[in-house]
Short mmCIF file of C-alpha atoms in Angstrom, two decimals:
data_model
loop_
_atom_site.label_atom_id
_atom_site.label_comp_id
_atom_site.label_asym_id
_atom_site.label_seq_id
_atom_site.Cartn_x
_atom_site.Cartn_y
_atom_site.Cartn_z
CA UNK A 1 114.92 52.45 96.21
CA UNK A 2 117.08 50.39 93.89
CA UNK A 3 114.26 50.53 91.31
CA UNK A 4 113.61 54.25 91.75
CA UNK A 5 117.28 55.24 91.82
CA UNK A 6 117.49 54.65 88.08
CA UNK A 7 115.41 57.79 87.53
CA UNK A 8 115.59 59.74 90.79
CA UNK A 9 117.87 60.96 93.52
CA UNK A 10 116.23 59.05 96.40
CA UNK A 11 116.26 59.99 100.06
CA UNK A 12 114.84 57.78 102.82
CA UNK A 13 115.49 59.02 106.33
CA UNK A 14 115.21 57.35 109.73
CA UNK A 15 113.02 59.66 111.77
CA UNK A 16 113.81 60.09 115.47
CA UNK A 17 112.75 56.90 117.21
CA UNK A 18 113.40 54.75 114.14
CA UNK A 19 116.29 52.84 112.58
CA UNK A 20 119.72 54.35 113.21
CA UNK A 21 118.46 57.74 114.35
CA UNK A 22 118.46 58.69 118.01
CA UNK A 23 115.67 57.32 120.21
CA UNK A 24 115.61 59.59 123.26
CA UNK A 25 113.29 58.96 126.19
CA UNK A 26 112.61 62.68 126.76
CA UNK A 27 111.06 63.48 123.39
CA UNK A 28 107.47 63.89 122.22
CA UNK A 29 107.76 62.08 118.86
CA UNK A 30 105.01 64.41 117.65
CA UNK A 31 104.31 64.39 113.93
CA UNK A 32 104.94 68.13 113.99
CA UNK A 33 108.47 67.53 115.26
CA UNK A 34 108.92 64.75 112.73
CA UNK A 35 107.86 67.16 109.98
CA UNK A 36 110.46 69.62 111.27
CA UNK A 37 113.02 66.84 110.88
CA UNK A 38 112.01 66.20 107.27
CA UNK A 39 112.36 69.88 106.47
CA UNK A 40 115.75 70.01 108.20
CA UNK A 41 117.00 67.05 106.14
CA UNK A 42 115.73 68.70 102.95
CA UNK A 43 117.63 71.88 103.83
CA UNK A 44 120.79 69.94 104.68
CA UNK A 45 120.67 68.13 101.33
CA UNK A 46 119.74 71.26 99.34
CA UNK A 47 116.48 69.68 98.19
CA UNK A 48 114.30 72.33 96.60
CA UNK A 49 111.64 70.04 95.07
CA UNK A 50 110.53 66.48 95.75
CA UNK A 51 108.07 63.76 94.86
CA UNK A 52 106.78 62.48 98.22
CA UNK A 53 106.10 58.80 98.92
CA UNK A 54 104.73 57.74 102.30
CA UNK A 55 103.54 54.62 104.09
CA UNK A 56 101.99 53.82 107.48
CA UNK A 57 102.80 56.56 110.04
CA UNK A 58 104.48 58.48 107.25
CA UNK A 59 101.13 59.14 105.56
CA UNK A 60 100.04 61.44 108.41
CA UNK A 61 103.45 63.11 108.43
CA UNK A 62 102.98 63.56 104.67
CA UNK A 63 99.68 65.37 105.21
CA UNK A 64 101.29 67.73 107.72
CA UNK A 65 103.87 68.63 105.06
CA UNK A 66 101.01 69.34 102.66
CA UNK A 67 99.30 71.50 105.29
CA UNK A 68 102.50 73.52 105.64
CA UNK A 69 102.63 73.85 101.87
CA UNK A 70 99.10 75.27 101.89
CA UNK A 71 100.16 77.64 104.70
CA UNK A 72 102.97 78.81 102.36
CA UNK A 73 105.67 77.81 104.83
CA UNK A 74 107.02 74.49 103.55
CA UNK A 75 110.71 74.70 102.75
CA UNK A 76 110.55 72.79 99.45
CA UNK A 77 108.19 72.30 96.51
CA UNK A 78 105.98 69.19 96.44
CA UNK A 79 105.91 67.87 92.88
CA UNK A 80 103.60 64.92 93.55
CA UNK A 81 102.26 62.83 96.43
CA UNK A 82 101.95 59.05 96.62
CA UNK A 83 100.26 57.50 99.64
CA UNK A 84 100.52 53.80 100.43
CA UNK A 85 98.56 51.99 103.17
CA UNK A 86 98.41 54.09 106.33
CA UNK A 87 95.63 54.82 108.81
CA UNK A 88 95.01 58.45 107.93
CA UNK A 89 91.31 57.85 108.57
CA UNK A 90 91.41 56.36 112.05
CA UNK A 91 87.67 55.71 112.04
CA UNK A 92 88.20 53.12 109.29
CA UNK A 93 91.18 51.31 110.85
CA UNK A 94 90.84 47.74 112.13
CA UNK A 95 93.29 47.88 115.01
CA UNK A 96 95.17 44.90 116.42
CA UNK A 97 94.99 44.11 120.14
CA UNK A 98 98.52 45.47 120.53
CA UNK A 99 97.59 48.75 118.86
CA UNK A 100 94.51 49.10 121.06
CA UNK A 101 96.72 48.59 124.10
CA UNK A 102 99.10 51.35 122.93
CA UNK A 103 96.16 53.72 122.36
CA UNK A 104 94.66 53.20 125.83
CA UNK A 105 96.36 55.39 128.48
CA UNK A 106 95.40 53.08 131.35
CA UNK A 107 97.10 50.17 129.59
CA UNK A 108 100.39 51.93 128.83
CA UNK A 109 102.24 50.27 131.75
CA UNK A 110 101.13 46.91 130.37
CA UNK A 111 102.22 47.97 126.88
CA UNK A 112 105.63 49.09 128.16
CA UNK A 113 106.23 45.68 129.72
CA UNK A 114 105.22 43.94 126.51
CA UNK A 115 107.47 46.17 124.39
CA UNK A 116 110.44 45.41 126.65
CA UNK A 117 110.11 41.76 125.65
CA UNK A 118 108.97 42.21 122.05
CA UNK A 119 112.26 41.67 120.22
CA UNK A 120 112.23 37.88 119.78
CA UNK A 121 108.75 37.96 118.21
CA UNK A 122 108.88 41.42 116.61
CA UNK A 123 109.27 40.44 112.97
CA UNK A 124 106.89 37.48 113.30
CA UNK A 125 104.27 39.94 114.52
CA UNK A 126 104.81 42.19 111.52
CA UNK A 127 104.53 39.23 109.16
CA UNK A 128 101.01 38.61 110.43
CA UNK A 129 100.05 41.88 108.72
CA UNK A 130 101.43 40.65 105.39
CA UNK A 131 99.83 38.62 102.66
CA UNK A 132 103.34 37.68 101.45
CA UNK A 133 105.35 37.11 104.65
CA UNK A 134 107.96 35.21 102.69
CA UNK A 135 109.07 38.57 101.25
CA UNK A 136 111.00 39.05 104.51
CA UNK A 137 114.17 36.96 104.32
CA UNK A 138 116.08 35.74 107.35
CA UNK A 139 118.63 38.48 106.74
CA UNK A 140 115.85 41.07 106.53
CA UNK A 141 114.42 39.83 109.82
CA UNK A 142 117.81 40.06 111.50
CA UNK A 143 118.37 43.63 110.30
CA UNK A 144 114.84 44.72 111.26
CA UNK A 145 115.31 43.29 114.77
CA UNK A 146 118.70 44.93 115.23
CA UNK A 147 117.38 48.29 114.05
CA UNK A 148 114.56 48.17 116.58
CA UNK A 149 116.96 47.18 119.35
CA UNK A 150 119.38 50.00 118.52
CA UNK A 151 119.40 52.58 121.33
CA UNK A 152 116.60 50.63 123.06
CA UNK A 153 114.12 51.46 120.33
CA UNK A 154 111.74 48.72 121.49
CA UNK A 155 111.34 50.58 124.79
CA UNK A 156 110.34 53.69 122.85
CA UNK A 157 107.42 52.10 120.99
CA UNK A 158 104.80 53.51 123.39
CA UNK A 159 106.43 56.96 123.01
CA UNK A 160 106.49 56.79 119.22
CA UNK A 161 102.94 55.49 119.02
CA UNK A 162 101.63 58.57 120.85
CA UNK A 163 101.32 60.25 117.44
CA UNK A 164 98.03 58.42 116.80
CA UNK A 165 96.23 60.85 119.14
CA UNK A 166 97.27 63.63 116.78
CA UNK A 167 95.46 61.88 113.95
CA UNK A 168 92.21 62.57 115.82
CA UNK A 169 93.12 66.06 117.04
CA UNK A 170 94.35 67.40 113.71
CA UNK A 171 92.16 65.43 111.32
CA UNK A 172 90.52 68.56 109.91
CA UNK A 173 93.88 70.23 109.18
CA UNK A 174 95.43 67.16 107.59
CA UNK A 175 92.47 65.85 105.63
CA UNK A 176 91.69 69.38 104.46
CA UNK A 177 95.19 69.74 103.04
CA UNK A 178 94.95 66.33 101.41
CA UNK A 179 91.55 67.04 99.86
CA UNK A 180 92.79 70.15 98.05
CA UNK A 181 96.35 69.09 97.20
CA UNK A 182 95.40 67.68 93.79
CA UNK A 183 94.46 71.21 92.72
CA UNK A 184 98.17 72.07 92.59
CA UNK A 185 100.03 68.76 92.17
CA UNK A 186 99.20 65.12 91.32
CA UNK A 187 98.09 62.87 94.17
CA UNK A 188 97.64 59.11 94.17
CA UNK A 189 96.72 56.32 96.56
CA UNK A 190 98.20 52.88 95.96
CA UNK A 191 96.39 50.58 98.35
CA UNK A 192 97.04 46.92 99.13
CA UNK A 193 93.71 45.10 99.40
CA UNK A 194 94.69 42.54 102.04
CA UNK A 195 95.88 44.97 104.72
CA UNK A 196 94.10 43.87 107.94
CA UNK A 197 94.58 47.28 109.64
CA UNK A 198 94.54 50.05 107.02
CA UNK A 199 91.79 48.16 105.20
CA UNK A 200 90.80 48.64 101.58
CA UNK A 201 87.67 50.50 102.69
CA UNK A 202 89.92 53.21 104.08
CA UNK A 203 91.72 53.57 100.76
CA UNK A 204 88.42 53.86 98.94
CA UNK A 205 87.18 56.47 101.42
CA UNK A 206 90.33 58.53 100.85
CA UNK A 207 89.78 58.27 97.10
CA UNK A 208 86.27 59.67 97.56
CA UNK A 209 87.68 62.50 99.67
CA UNK A 210 90.07 63.45 96.86
CA UNK A 211 88.15 62.69 93.64
CA UNK A 212 90.88 64.10 91.38
CA UNK A 213 93.48 61.75 92.84
CA UNK A 214 94.50 58.50 91.18
CA UNK A 215 93.48 55.37 93.08
CA UNK A 216 95.00 51.94 92.49
CA UNK A 217 94.10 48.75 94.34
CA UNK A 218 96.85 46.14 94.62
CA UNK A 219 95.36 42.67 95.20
CA UNK A 220 97.11 39.90 97.07
CA UNK A 221 99.28 42.23 99.16
CA UNK A 222 99.09 43.08 102.86
CA UNK A 223 100.14 46.06 104.93
CA UNK A 224 103.79 46.24 103.89
CA UNK A 225 103.33 47.02 100.21
CA UNK A 226 106.88 48.40 99.74
CA UNK A 227 108.30 45.08 100.95
CA UNK A 228 105.72 42.72 99.48
CA UNK A 229 105.57 44.25 95.99
CA UNK A 230 108.19 46.97 95.44
CA UNK A 231 107.74 46.84 91.66
CA UNK A 232 104.15 48.10 91.95
CA UNK A 233 105.37 51.01 94.06
CA UNK A 234 108.08 51.91 91.56
CA UNK A 235 105.62 51.75 88.66
CA UNK A 236 103.22 54.02 90.55
CA UNK A 237 105.98 56.57 91.10
CA UNK A 238 106.88 56.49 87.42
CA UNK A 239 103.23 57.08 86.51
CA UNK A 240 102.64 60.02 88.83
CA UNK A 241 105.89 61.75 88.01
CA UNK A 242 104.95 61.57 84.35
CA UNK A 243 101.65 63.19 85.30
CA UNK A 244 103.53 65.89 87.22
CA UNK A 245 105.69 66.53 84.18
CA UNK A 246 102.64 66.91 81.97
CA UNK A 247 101.28 69.52 84.40
CA UNK A 248 104.48 71.50 84.07
CA UNK A 249 106.08 70.36 87.34
CA UNK A 250 109.77 69.56 87.22
CA UNK A 251 110.51 65.82 87.19
CA UNK A 252 113.82 66.08 89.01
CA UNK A 253 113.98 65.60 92.74
CA UNK A 254 113.97 62.75 95.24
CA UNK A 255 111.03 60.38 95.37
#
């Protein structure tokens, strides 16, 4: 954000279940509710147009926003879309044992027990998905751990992870919106090649699904591209917003 803030008004929100937002036990954490939250934040901040950047779970949330746009009921204009590594195509994902546990209903009690004790090893587990784990400093690790612990967020991981079922159920809606989005606004995929979960084959498959979209492979980087190489992300945003400007879309707006 420090790189992007030189050219944009940037907004990054903690969705319910994440960071410093509330993490209630009695909540669905559906991507549809999360999309409602994004729209509510946009209204509260008087955002009328935005360049969207998403990663991980956010990529599926991003596609729901695009589906609402195509239904003519999104509350703001999408100027461009940038997708980083995220398992939009679940059939291509190489899941970890922990993810498989969270996806298996019969193993949810086991997963809940594991999540209750996950805090000491939480960041170390994330670093296994990185090609550049040293990008996470000791201070970063402390903050990440405290954010997960806030309002017992670690106990909510099985609740939050329930959204993955929606990726199967609503694949046609979300992939359909993604496939046609480049007809109205620039789309790009910036994919780290060393991601062990959202593998490079998934990025290439998404590029084939949306042939008019830009596709960039970033070698030597794992799952957490925004942390491992933020400069590449900022450069990609600069490139696509220039493309949006050339198509007549306004450049102003949060990235």
